[in-house]
Tab-separated table of C-alpha atoms in Angstrom:
chain	number	residue	atom	x	y	z
A	502	MET	CA	65.868	115.622	41.952
A	503	VAL	CA	67.885	117.466	39.346
A	504	LYS	CA	69.921	120.286	40.777
A	505	PRO	CA	69.621	123.616	38.976
A	506	HIS	CA	72.759	124.633	37.147
A	507	ARG	CA	74.570	127.585	38.523
A	508	LYS	CA	75.302	130.252	36.001
A	509	ALA	CA	78.987	130.618	35.180
A	510	THR	CA	80.468	133.943	36.122
A	511	GLN	CA	82.814	135.666	33.763
A	512	GLY	CA	85.371	136.297	36.502
A	513	ALA	CA	87.387	139.373	35.731
A	514	LYS	CA	86.784	139.270	32.005
A	515	LYS	CA	87.567	142.408	30.099
A	516	PRO	CA	85.310	142.896	27.095
A	517	THR	CA	86.945	143.225	23.714
A	518	LYS	CA	85.939	145.753	21.125
A	519	LYS	CA	85.952	143.265	18.306
A	520	GLU	CA	84.863	139.626	18.509
A	521	ALA	CA	87.061	137.005	16.877
A	522	VAL	CA	85.780	135.697	13.551
A	523	SER	CA	86.238	131.933	13.414
A	524	CYS	CA	84.888	128.810	11.757
A	525	ASP	CA	82.837	126.060	13.424
A	526	LEU	CA	85.921	123.889	13.766
A	527	HIS	CA	86.831	125.675	17.006
A	528	GLN	CA	83.416	125.609	18.665
A	529	LEU	CA	81.982	123.371	21.400
A	530	SER	CA	78.586	121.661	21.320
A	531	ASP	CA	76.432	122.259	24.397
A	532	ASP	CA	74.451	119.081	23.755
A	533	ASP	CA	77.344	116.654	23.404
A	534	ASP	CA	80.889	117.963	23.694
A	535	ILE	CA	80.604	119.879	26.966
A	536	PRO	CA	78.787	117.251	29.128
A	537	THR	CA	81.099	114.515	27.819
A	538	MET	CA	84.170	116.626	28.467
A	539	ARG	CA	83.150	117.396	32.049
A	540	ALA	CA	82.278	113.820	32.966
A	541	SER	CA	85.331	112.260	31.327
A	542	LEU	CA	87.810	114.758	32.725
A	543	LEU	CA	86.487	114.739	36.292
A	544	GLY	CA	86.366	110.927	36.332
A	545	TRP	CA	89.984	110.796	35.214
A	546	TYR	CA	91.028	113.463	37.735
A	547	ASP	CA	89.443	111.656	40.674
A	548	LYS	CA	91.529	108.572	39.887
A	549	ASN	CA	94.794	110.175	38.780
A	550	LYS	CA	95.274	113.512	40.570
A	551	ARG	CA	98.623	114.031	42.253
A	552	ASP	CA	98.853	114.292	46.021
A	553	LEU	CA	100.064	117.871	46.413
A	554	PRO	CA	100.368	119.743	49.733
A	555	TRP	CA	98.131	122.657	48.729
A	556	ARG	CA	95.366	120.252	47.737
A	557	ARG	CA	95.359	118.830	51.250
A	558	GLN	CA	94.583	122.325	52.537
A	559	LEU	CA	91.244	122.221	50.701
A	560	LYS	CA	89.845	119.953	53.449
A	561	ASN	CA	90.131	122.866	55.882
A	562	LYS	CA	86.666	124.065	56.884
A	563	ASP	CA	87.971	127.617	57.350
A	564	VAL	CA	87.243	129.185	53.961
A	565	ASN	CA	89.635	132.049	54.659
A	566	GLN	CA	92.456	129.608	55.322
A	567	ARG	CA	91.621	127.660	52.144
A	568	ALA	CA	91.835	130.820	50.086
A	569	TYR	CA	95.173	131.815	51.640
A	570	ALA	CA	96.636	128.357	50.967
A	571	VAL	CA	95.534	128.416	47.325
A	572	TRP	CA	96.803	131.981	46.912
A	573	VAL	CA	100.297	131.046	48.141
A	574	SER	CA	100.457	127.959	45.914
A	575	GLU	CA	99.258	129.783	42.810
A	576	MET	CA	101.759	132.608	43.265
A	577	MET	CA	104.596	130.117	43.687
A	578	LEU	CA	103.506	128.021	40.699
A	579	GLN	CA	103.678	130.941	38.275
A	580	GLN	CA	106.503	130.157	35.832
A	581	THR	CA	107.803	127.467	38.229
A	582	GLN	CA	107.537	123.676	38.123
A	583	VAL	CA	105.525	121.777	40.723
A	584	ALA	CA	108.534	119.705	41.840
A	585	THR	CA	110.446	122.883	42.686
A	586	VAL	CA	107.532	124.525	44.483
A	587	ILE	CA	106.638	121.709	46.904
A	588	ASP	CA	109.556	122.230	49.299
A	589	TYR	CA	109.200	126.031	49.255
A	590	TYR	CA	105.455	125.760	49.849
A	591	ASN	CA	105.826	123.411	52.813
A	592	ARG	CA	108.467	125.616	54.462
A	593	TRP	CA	106.389	128.747	53.806
A	594	MET	CA	103.219	127.284	55.321
A	595	ASP	CA	105.132	125.927	58.323
A	596	ARG	CA	106.474	129.402	59.032
A	597	TRP	CA	103.467	131.507	58.022
A	598	PRO	CA	100.393	129.227	58.157
A	599	THR	CA	97.927	132.133	58.133
A	600	VAL	CA	97.616	135.498	56.456
A	601	GLU	CA	98.064	137.138	59.882
A	602	LYS	CA	101.402	135.393	60.389
A	603	LEU	CA	102.595	136.534	56.969
A	604	ASP	CA	101.495	140.095	57.722
A	605	ALA	CA	103.720	140.092	60.811
A	606	ALA	CA	106.808	138.967	58.837
A	607	THR	CA	109.384	141.402	57.481
A	608	LEU	CA	110.088	141.754	53.773
A	609	GLU	CA	113.656	140.622	54.457
A	610	GLU	CA	112.355	137.365	55.948
A	611	VAL	CA	110.068	136.855	52.962
A	612	ASN	CA	112.915	137.458	50.509
A	613	GLU	CA	115.109	134.992	52.396
A	614	MET	CA	112.398	132.347	52.235
A	615	TRP	CA	111.838	133.010	48.510
A	616	SER	CA	115.553	132.945	47.685
A	617	GLY	CA	116.235	130.559	44.806
A	618	LEU	CA	112.625	130.327	43.632
A	619	GLY	CA	112.997	133.103	41.050
A	620	TYR	CA	110.636	135.868	39.935
A	621	TYR	CA	111.151	137.496	43.318
A	622	SER	CA	108.430	140.107	42.972
A	623	ARG	CA	105.912	137.319	43.645
A	624	GLY	CA	107.033	136.966	47.261
A	625	ARG	CA	106.934	140.715	47.749
A	626	ARG	CA	103.408	140.869	46.321
A	627	LEU	CA	102.251	138.108	48.659
A	628	HIS	CA	103.614	140.056	51.600
A	629	GLU	CA	101.991	143.295	50.448
A	630	GLY	CA	98.704	141.466	49.896
A	631	ALA	CA	98.768	139.934	53.379
A	632	GLN	CA	99.336	143.374	54.900
A	633	LYS	CA	96.366	144.746	52.974
A	634	VAL	CA	94.082	141.851	53.948
A	635	VAL	CA	94.907	142.323	57.640
A	636	THR	CA	94.931	146.116	57.835
A	637	GLU	CA	92.237	147.055	55.306
A	638	LEU	CA	89.995	143.988	54.948
A	639	ASP	CA	89.752	142.925	58.605
A	640	GLY	CA	91.739	139.765	57.933
A	641	GLN	CA	89.200	138.436	55.428
A	642	MET	CA	90.337	137.293	51.998
A	643	PRO	CA	88.268	138.696	49.079
A	644	ARG	CA	85.499	136.225	48.170
A	645	THR	CA	85.093	136.535	44.393
A	646	ALA	CA	87.318	136.533	41.329
A	647	GLU	CA	86.445	140.170	40.695
A	648	SER	CA	87.310	141.330	44.211
A	649	LEU	CA	90.487	139.226	44.339
A	650	LEU	CA	91.634	140.843	41.109
A	651	LYS	CA	90.809	144.291	42.445
A	652	GLU	CA	92.153	144.018	45.987
A	653	LEU	CA	95.262	141.831	45.939
A	654	PRO	CA	98.527	143.137	44.412
A	655	GLY	CA	100.118	140.800	41.905
A	656	VAL	CA	96.915	138.804	41.371
A	657	GLY	CA	95.894	138.634	37.725
A	658	ARG	CA	92.901	137.172	35.965
A	659	TYR	CA	94.128	133.575	36.124
A	660	THR	CA	95.150	133.638	39.804
A	661	ALA	CA	91.889	135.325	40.794
A	662	GLY	CA	89.880	132.674	38.944
A	663	ALA	CA	91.924	129.848	40.455
A	664	ILE	CA	91.489	131.065	44.039
A	665	ALA	CA	87.769	131.779	43.541
A	666	SER	CA	86.956	128.424	41.936
A	667	ILE	CA	89.194	126.187	44.068
A	668	ALA	CA	88.712	127.822	47.475
A	669	TYR	CA	85.179	129.235	47.113
A	670	ASN	CA	83.683	126.968	44.436
A	671	GLN	CA	82.827	129.964	42.263
A	672	VAL	CA	81.851	128.907	38.747
A	673	THR	CA	84.523	130.550	36.668
A	674	GLY	CA	87.066	129.171	34.236
A	675	VAL	CA	90.828	129.606	34.350
A	676	VAL	CA	93.404	129.924	31.599
A	677	ASP	CA	97.075	129.195	32.178
A	678	GLY	CA	99.753	127.624	29.966
A	679	ASN	CA	98.470	124.092	30.552
A	680	VAL	CA	94.856	125.031	29.826
A	681	ILE	CA	95.876	126.905	26.670
A	682	ARG	CA	97.630	123.799	25.385
A	683	VAL	CA	94.659	121.523	26.119
A	684	LEU	CA	92.105	123.871	24.544
A	685	ALA	CA	94.277	124.615	21.508
A	686	ARG	CA	94.525	120.892	20.739
A	687	LEU	CA	90.922	120.116	21.545
A	688	ARG	CA	89.735	122.698	19.067
A	689	VAL	CA	92.747	122.996	16.709
A	690	ILE	CA	93.407	126.647	17.501
A	691	GLY	CA	96.528	127.384	15.500
A	692	ALA	CA	96.713	131.160	15.743
A	693	ASP	CA	99.233	132.834	18.022
A	694	SER	CA	98.067	131.731	21.471
A	695	SER	CA	99.610	134.774	23.136
A	696	SER	CA	97.584	137.303	21.126
A	697	PRO	CA	94.796	139.165	22.983
A	698	GLN	CA	92.183	137.959	20.489
A	699	VAL	CA	93.047	134.287	20.936
A	700	MET	CA	93.306	134.685	24.703
A	701	GLU	CA	89.742	135.975	24.831
A	702	VAL	CA	88.615	132.919	22.864
A	703	MET	CA	90.449	130.705	25.358
A	704	TRP	CA	88.730	132.400	28.291
A	705	SER	CA	85.361	132.039	26.586
A	706	LEU	CA	85.924	128.307	26.043
A	707	ALA	CA	87.142	127.844	29.620
A	708	ASP	CA	84.085	129.605	31.058
A	709	ARG	CA	81.752	127.475	28.930
A	710	LEU	CA	83.480	124.220	29.799
A	711	VAL	CA	83.865	124.625	33.575
A	712	ASP	CA	81.666	122.205	35.525
A	713	ARG	CA	78.834	123.922	37.376
A	714	GLU	CA	78.916	121.626	40.389
A	715	ARG	CA	82.682	121.145	40.779
A	716	PRO	CA	84.347	124.197	39.213
A	717	GLY	CA	87.494	124.021	41.354
A	718	ASP	CA	88.070	120.337	40.640
A	719	PHE	CA	87.385	120.832	36.957
A	720	ASN	CA	89.879	123.674	36.660
A	721	GLN	CA	92.491	121.637	38.496
A	722	ALA	CA	91.718	118.689	36.225
A	723	MET	CA	92.334	120.808	33.131
A	724	MET	CA	95.674	121.960	34.492
A	725	GLU	CA	96.558	118.445	35.643
A	726	LEU	CA	95.811	117.068	32.178
A	727	GLY	CA	98.084	119.649	30.572
A	728	ALA	CA	100.867	119.063	33.078
A	729	THR	CA	100.915	115.251	33.033
A	730	VAL	CA	99.312	113.996	29.782
A	731	CYS	CA	98.843	116.771	27.220
A	732	THR	CA	102.432	117.931	27.643
A	733	PRO	CA	104.304	120.349	25.339
A	734	LYS	CA	106.470	117.557	23.904
A	735	ASN	CA	105.713	113.843	23.618
A	736	PRO	CA	102.106	114.000	24.881
A	737	SER	CA	100.530	110.708	26.011
A	738	CYS	CA	97.475	110.799	23.762
A	739	GLY	CA	96.708	107.141	24.502
A	740	ASP	CA	96.144	108.037	28.168
A	741	CYS	CA	94.036	111.124	27.484
A	742	PRO	CA	90.452	110.829	28.803
A	743	VAL	CA	89.130	113.326	26.229
A	744	ARG	CA	90.968	112.239	23.074
A	745	GLY	CA	87.620	111.357	21.499
A	746	LEU	CA	86.806	115.071	21.536
A	747	CYS	CA	90.284	116.223	20.540
A	748	ARG	CA	90.309	117.483	16.978
A	749	ALA	CA	94.086	117.645	16.850
A	750	TYR	CA	94.227	113.940	17.754
A	751	GLN	CA	91.549	113.116	15.191
A	752	GLN	CA	93.431	115.097	12.570
A	753	VAL	CA	96.518	112.971	13.255
A	754	GLU	CA	94.499	109.762	12.945
A	755	THR	CA	92.995	110.928	9.665
A	756	GLU	CA	96.429	111.769	8.297
A	757	LYS	CA	97.657	108.293	9.234
A	758	LYS	CA	94.781	106.636	7.404
A	759	LYS	CA	95.345	108.791	4.345
A	760	SER	CA	99.027	107.913	4.276
A	761	ALA	CA	98.282	104.198	4.603
A	762	ASN	CA	95.736	104.143	1.772
A	763	LYS	CA	96.730	104.887	-1.795
A	764	LEU	CA	93.131	105.686	-2.673
A	765	GLU	CA	93.203	108.973	-0.831
A	766	LYS	CA	90.164	110.422	-2.530
A	767	MET	CA	87.989	107.442	-1.665
A	768	LEU	CA	89.236	107.516	1.911
A	769	THR	CA	88.491	111.211	2.261
A	770	LYS	CA	84.899	110.602	1.159
A	771	LYS	CA	84.246	107.477	3.238
A	772	VAL	CA	86.113	107.976	6.510
A	773	LYS	CA	84.436	110.199	9.081
A	774	THR	CA	86.046	110.898	12.411
A	775	SER	CA	84.103	110.939	15.649
A	776	CYS	CA	84.168	114.723	15.875
A	777	SER	CA	83.829	115.626	12.199
A	778	VAL	CA	87.350	116.901	11.672
A	779	GLN	CA	87.732	119.181	8.703
A	780	ASP	CA	90.819	119.129	6.560
A	781	ILE	CA	93.016	122.137	7.080
A	782	GLU	CA	92.439	123.157	3.469
A	783	GLU	CA	88.665	123.253	4.058
A	784	VAL	CA	88.546	125.782	6.873
A	785	GLN	CA	86.659	129.007	6.507
A	786	LYS	CA	88.574	131.634	4.602
A	787	GLY	CA	89.867	134.372	6.861
A	788	CYS	CA	89.419	132.397	10.087
A	789	CYS	CA	91.538	134.075	12.756
A	790	LEU	CA	92.025	130.884	14.781
A	791	CYS	CA	93.205	128.368	12.177
A	792	LEU	CA	96.782	127.604	11.226
A	793	THR	CA	98.110	130.169	8.810
A	794	LYS	CA	99.362	129.553	5.277
A	795	GLU	CA	102.719	130.909	6.374
A	796	ASP	CA	102.927	128.343	9.190
A	797	PRO	CA	100.851	125.346	8.009
A	798	TRP	CA	100.207	121.883	9.451
A	799	ASP	CA	103.345	119.778	9.848
A	800	SER	CA	102.575	116.033	9.855
A	801	SER	CA	105.768	115.241	11.734
A	802	LEU	CA	104.604	117.301	14.731
A	803	GLY	CA	101.239	115.598	15.232
A	804	VAL	CA	99.138	117.185	17.975
A	805	THR	CA	102.094	119.365	18.977
A	806	ASN	CA	101.241	121.543	15.973
A	807	TYR	CA	99.093	123.224	18.643
A	808	PRO	CA	99.382	125.662	20.275
A	809	ARG	CA	101.419	128.072	18.181
A	810	LYS	CA	103.252	131.005	19.688
A	811	ALA	CA	104.877	134.012	18.156
A	812	LYS	CA	108.648	133.806	18.134
A	813	LYS	CA	110.127	135.375	21.228
A	814	LYS	CA	112.485	138.257	20.946
A	815	PRO	CA	115.978	137.156	21.921
A	816	PRO	CA	116.925	138.369	25.409
A	817	ARG	CA	119.151	141.394	25.456
A	818	GLU	CA	122.740	140.719	26.405
A	819	GLU	CA	124.287	142.399	29.412
A	820	LYS	CA	127.627	142.101	31.184
A	821	THR	CA	128.203	142.853	34.828
A	822	ALA	CA	131.438	143.030	36.818
A	823	VAL	CA	131.105	141.277	40.187
A	824	ALA	CA	133.586	141.346	43.082
A	825	ILE	CA	133.703	138.723	45.827
A	826	VAL	CA	135.236	140.810	48.605
A	827	SER	CA	136.283	138.801	51.652
A	828	CYS	CA	138.020	139.484	54.946
A	829	ALA	CA	139.241	137.379	57.850
A	830	GLU	CA	137.614	138.113	61.189
A	831	GLU	CA	138.150	135.979	64.293
A	832	SER	CA	139.210	132.903	62.317
A	833	GLU	CA	136.151	133.198	60.092
A	834	THR	CA	135.931	134.475	56.517
A	835	LYS	CA	133.272	137.085	55.872
A	836	PHE	CA	131.922	138.348	52.570
A	837	LEU	CA	130.590	141.764	51.596
A	838	ILE	CA	127.041	141.845	50.194
A	839	VAL	CA	124.934	144.794	49.045
A	840	GLN	CA	121.167	145.185	48.950
A	841	ARG	CA	119.557	146.003	45.618
A	842	PRO	CA	117.027	148.854	45.214
A	843	GLU	CA	113.441	148.286	46.354
A	844	THR	CA	112.167	148.479	42.776
A	845	GLY	CA	113.199	146.866	39.526
A	846	LEU	CA	114.836	143.528	38.802
A	847	LEU	CA	115.533	141.428	41.940
A	848	ALA	CA	114.169	144.232	44.112
A	849	GLY	CA	115.342	144.105	47.717
A	850	MET	CA	117.560	141.062	47.173
A	851	TRP	CA	121.223	140.925	48.246
A	852	GLU	CA	124.184	140.561	45.913
A	853	PHE	CA	127.953	140.829	45.788
A	854	PRO	CA	129.195	144.286	44.720
A	855	SER	CA	128.225	144.537	41.053
A	856	VAL	CA	128.506	147.093	38.275
A	857	GLN	CA	127.084	146.822	34.761
A	858	VAL	CA	129.845	147.239	32.175
A	859	GLU	CA	130.201	147.560	28.434
A	860	LYS	CA	130.207	144.327	26.447
A	861	ASP	CA	133.782	144.844	25.254
A	862	SER	CA	135.188	146.092	28.571
A	863	GLN	CA	138.663	144.893	29.531
A	864	SER	CA	139.815	143.490	32.867
A	865	GLU	CA	141.522	146.662	34.062
A	866	ALA	CA	138.511	148.792	33.214
A	867	ARG	CA	136.232	146.426	35.175
A	868	LYS	CA	138.555	146.550	38.192
A	869	SER	CA	138.540	150.339	38.074
A	870	MET	CA	134.732	150.433	37.962
A	871	ILE	CA	134.441	148.048	40.914
A	872	ASP	CA	136.908	150.133	42.938
A	873	SER	CA	134.982	153.296	42.114
A	874	TYR	CA	131.673	151.648	43.090
A	875	LEU	CA	133.037	150.494	46.440
A	876	LYS	CA	134.450	153.925	47.245
A	877	GLN	CA	131.992	156.390	45.712
A	878	THR	CA	128.703	154.480	45.961
A	879	LEU	CA	129.208	152.414	49.116
A	880	GLY	CA	131.696	154.705	50.845
A	881	LEU	CA	134.127	151.871	51.544
A	882	GLN	CA	137.905	152.267	51.468
A	883	PHE	CA	140.201	149.344	52.099
A	884	GLY	CA	143.843	149.350	53.107
A	885	THR	CA	145.741	146.405	51.739
A	886	VAL	CA	144.086	144.398	48.960
A	887	GLU	CA	145.450	140.896	48.646
A	888	ARG	CA	145.176	138.042	46.168
A	889	ARG	CA	143.102	139.893	43.588
A	890	SER	CA	142.279	137.272	40.984
A	891	CYS	CA	139.895	136.509	38.159
A	892	VAL	CA	137.298	133.834	38.963
A	893	GLY	CA	135.822	133.668	35.472
A	894	GLU	CA	132.493	134.167	33.723
A	895	VAL	CA	129.105	133.026	35.012
A	896	VAL	CA	126.110	133.094	32.685
A	897	HIS	CA	122.544	133.369	33.957
A	898	ILE	CA	119.431	133.688	31.804
A	899	PHE	CA	116.606	135.853	33.085
A	900	SER	CA	113.297	135.937	31.214
A	901	HIS	CA	114.427	138.909	29.135
A	902	ILE	CA	118.160	139.249	29.856
A	903	HIS	CA	121.134	137.091	28.927
A	904	GLN	CA	123.423	138.099	31.773
A	905	THR	CA	127.152	137.381	31.888
A	906	TYR	CA	128.862	138.015	35.199
A	907	MET	CA	132.598	138.776	35.005
A	908	VAL	CA	133.669	137.655	38.459
A	909	GLU	CA	136.803	138.586	40.374
A	910	ALA	CA	137.774	138.054	43.992
A	911	PHE	CA	140.058	139.748	46.475
A	912	THR	CA	140.760	139.812	50.194
A	913	VAL	CA	140.987	142.892	52.382
A	914	GLU	CA	142.567	143.290	55.800
A	915	GLN	CA	139.435	144.305	57.647
A	916	GLY	CA	135.708	144.628	57.086
A	917	GLY	CA	135.857	148.258	56.128
A	918	GLU	CA	133.487	149.588	58.792
A	919	GLU	CA	136.199	151.786	60.313
A	920	SER	CA	137.079	153.319	56.940
A	921	ARG	CA	133.548	154.011	55.774
A	922	THR	CA	132.576	157.374	54.355
A	923	VAL	CA	128.953	158.292	55.037
A	924	ILE	CA	127.180	158.684	51.708
A	925	GLU	CA	123.525	159.663	51.524
A	926	GLU	CA	121.278	157.098	49.871
A	927	ALA	CA	124.061	154.518	49.800
A	928	PRO	CA	122.604	151.001	49.519
A	929	PRO	CA	122.726	148.875	52.704
A	930	THR	CA	125.735	146.561	53.069
A	931	ARG	CA	126.549	143.599	55.313
A	932	TRP	CA	129.518	141.361	56.084
A	933	VAL	CA	128.308	137.762	56.385
A	934	THR	CA	129.849	134.384	57.038
A	935	ARG	CA	129.447	131.424	54.696
A	936	SER	CA	126.620	130.008	56.784
A	937	GLU	CA	124.869	133.386	56.945
A	938	LEU	CA	125.270	133.703	53.198
A	939	GLN	CA	123.342	130.473	52.695
A	940	GLY	CA	120.350	131.888	54.550
A	941	ALA	CA	120.508	135.378	53.026
A	942	ALA	CA	118.102	136.621	50.376
A	943	LEU	CA	120.486	135.967	47.499
A	944	SER	CA	119.211	135.434	43.979
A	945	THR	CA	119.881	132.210	42.081
A	946	ALA	CA	122.306	134.130	39.876
A	947	MET	CA	124.398	135.280	42.845
A	948	ARG	CA	124.443	131.761	44.270
A	949	LYS	CA	125.859	130.576	40.944
A	950	VAL	CA	128.497	133.307	41.184
A	951	PHE	CA	129.493	132.196	44.693
A	952	LYS	CA	129.595	128.566	43.607
A	953	ALA	CA	132.030	129.506	40.832
A	954	TYR	CA	134.124	131.409	43.386
A	955	GLU	CA	134.319	128.413	45.728
A	956	ALA	CA	135.250	126.145	42.833
A	957	SER	CA	138.084	128.512	41.899
A	958	GLN	CA	139.359	128.495	45.484
A	959	SER	CA	139.452	124.714	45.596
A	960	LYS	CA	141.645	124.404	42.495
A	961	PRO	CA	145.261	123.251	43.115
A	962	GLN	CA	147.762	126.065	43.388
A	963	GLY	CA	150.085	126.408	40.401
A	964	PRO	CA	149.615	125.029	36.905
A	965	VAL	CA	150.162	121.369	36.139
A	966	SER	CA	152.940	120.873	33.594
A	967	GLY	CA	152.059	119.405	30.261
A	968	ASN	CA	154.452	116.481	30.739
A	969	SER	CA	152.960	115.697	34.117
A	970	ALA	CA	149.438	115.754	32.684
A	971	ARG	CA	150.425	113.484	29.840
A	972	ALA	CA	152.117	111.114	32.282
A	973	LYS	CA	148.881	110.798	34.271
A	974	VAL	CA	146.886	110.023	31.144
A	975	SER	CA	149.501	107.512	30.062
A	976	LYS	CA	149.397	105.701	33.411
A	977	LYS	CA	145.609	105.644	33.355
A	978	ARG	CA	145.558	104.131	29.912
A	979	LYS	CA	148.131	101.564	30.987
A	980	ARG	CA	146.041	100.504	33.972
A	981	ASN	CA	142.956	100.128	31.805
A	982	SER	CA	144.767	98.153	29.085
A	983	PRO	CA	143.686	94.500	28.874
A	984	LEU	CA	147.296	93.453	28.153
A	985	SER	CA	148.765	95.279	31.116
A	986	ASN	CA	146.265	93.633	33.469
A	987	GLY	CA	146.791	90.165	32.094
A	988	GLY	CA	143.662	90.371	29.937
A	989	ASP	CA	142.724	88.112	27.078
A	990	LYS	CA	145.572	88.484	24.543
A	991	LYS	CA	143.609	86.582	21.915
A	992	LYS	CA	140.882	89.217	21.968
A	993	GLN	CA	143.479	91.934	21.636
A	994	LEU	CA	145.095	90.161	18.658
A	995	ALA	CA	141.706	89.710	17.056
A	996	LEU	CA	141.107	93.450	17.318
A	997	ASP	CA	144.594	94.147	15.944
A	998	SER	CA	143.791	92.117	12.849
A	999	PHE	CA	140.954	94.537	12.003
A	1000	PHE	CA	142.685	97.800	12.676
A	1001	LYS	CA	146.025	99.051	11.439
A	1002	PRO	CA	147.984	101.176	13.894
A	1003	LYS	CA	148.087	104.867	13.102
A	1004	ALA	CA	151.427	106.537	12.528
A	1005	VAL	CA	152.452	108.660	15.497
A	1006	LYS	CA	153.824	112.107	14.689
A	1007	SER	CA	156.972	113.043	16.542
């Protein structure tokens, strides 16, 4: 008995005012392309899918638990590689295996768990979403892509579609970076893949392609293909299960045949590819999805001609003065950290006292600004300041900021609690040990700063004289010399016969 096909939902699709005008080159055939694509891709996925911890959760009969597990994994995987996410995911699910457990956690605990994973608003959104599910939705996760998009903070169109299709088997496509790359190559979409018009085309293709019986597996298969085979650089086209339908691949093969045959005109007339690839010059005039004349096909790039993205704006450059303030307390060294505001970049995370400075600021000016921040913003006054030294510069690249931290360090006699001036709306501060610092909700950037500080502390005291340094190099060379170790003198003489010694300047 043939099962009736379920109608694909459009998820959280937002209608556009103007449909994209494109040529047939970018279309899919319902009679041939789509059934072949589904069967080939799912067959490949069943044999080659990676064993990932969130996929094991899909065996859980509790649909609410399945949705929560997928939600956590999808939030973590945004802008983050699978290899990095696995450990964080396992620790998260061990600590908060259900949405109720996450609801009971504090934001501080969530930030500590998320520390080092980057894009820290994701963890905060998960926590806010869990609180809403428990308090407003009776502990039940939303059941459709539309309701997920509407109810859960931080959940966009892709994440909603992923949760709905994978956890609930809702027939809806998904579009992420991997899917964009696969679709762009399958149907030679050379226009800017980040433009709203092209994104709507991608969503339309994804919704048409998704398998009606196994939508979750199909969507995962598309993403798996993009992540492991149809990669941004050096794709493994020979291992691709759908290369017969890939017009970018067929274009490459056609170009190879043309290059190998001097009778190009005859070849163009006689050779037909399996998916009727059109030459780039023959596309419909004014097509909004083809490669542009300004950025045409490059034979050296092969299938990686697709997708094309608009050039990113360079990140703005910022400089920040950072102070590692330490004190000795009961034979332990403690460090001062400050909590960032609850909104904005790295919201709610902890950092060493930091002040943004001008790009051309000098050392004394930075010291003055740090001192003013400690006193006027934090209300801290220290007695004796010892060993104030420059650690150096630490560079960290955020998605939109090229940040340079100008790091200094100094030691104070006591923690500063006794000499604190109460200042309204002063950010929270803490004195923490090294071990406590490791578990604190510090950003990756601040961990790099502390690593640079520790490296500076481990350097030998006092500069090494130039003569001493040269003596060490000289001894090292002598030990490694074949002649000094009784090596083969004949080989050394043979080398000497080819090279004349260089004159040494006094």
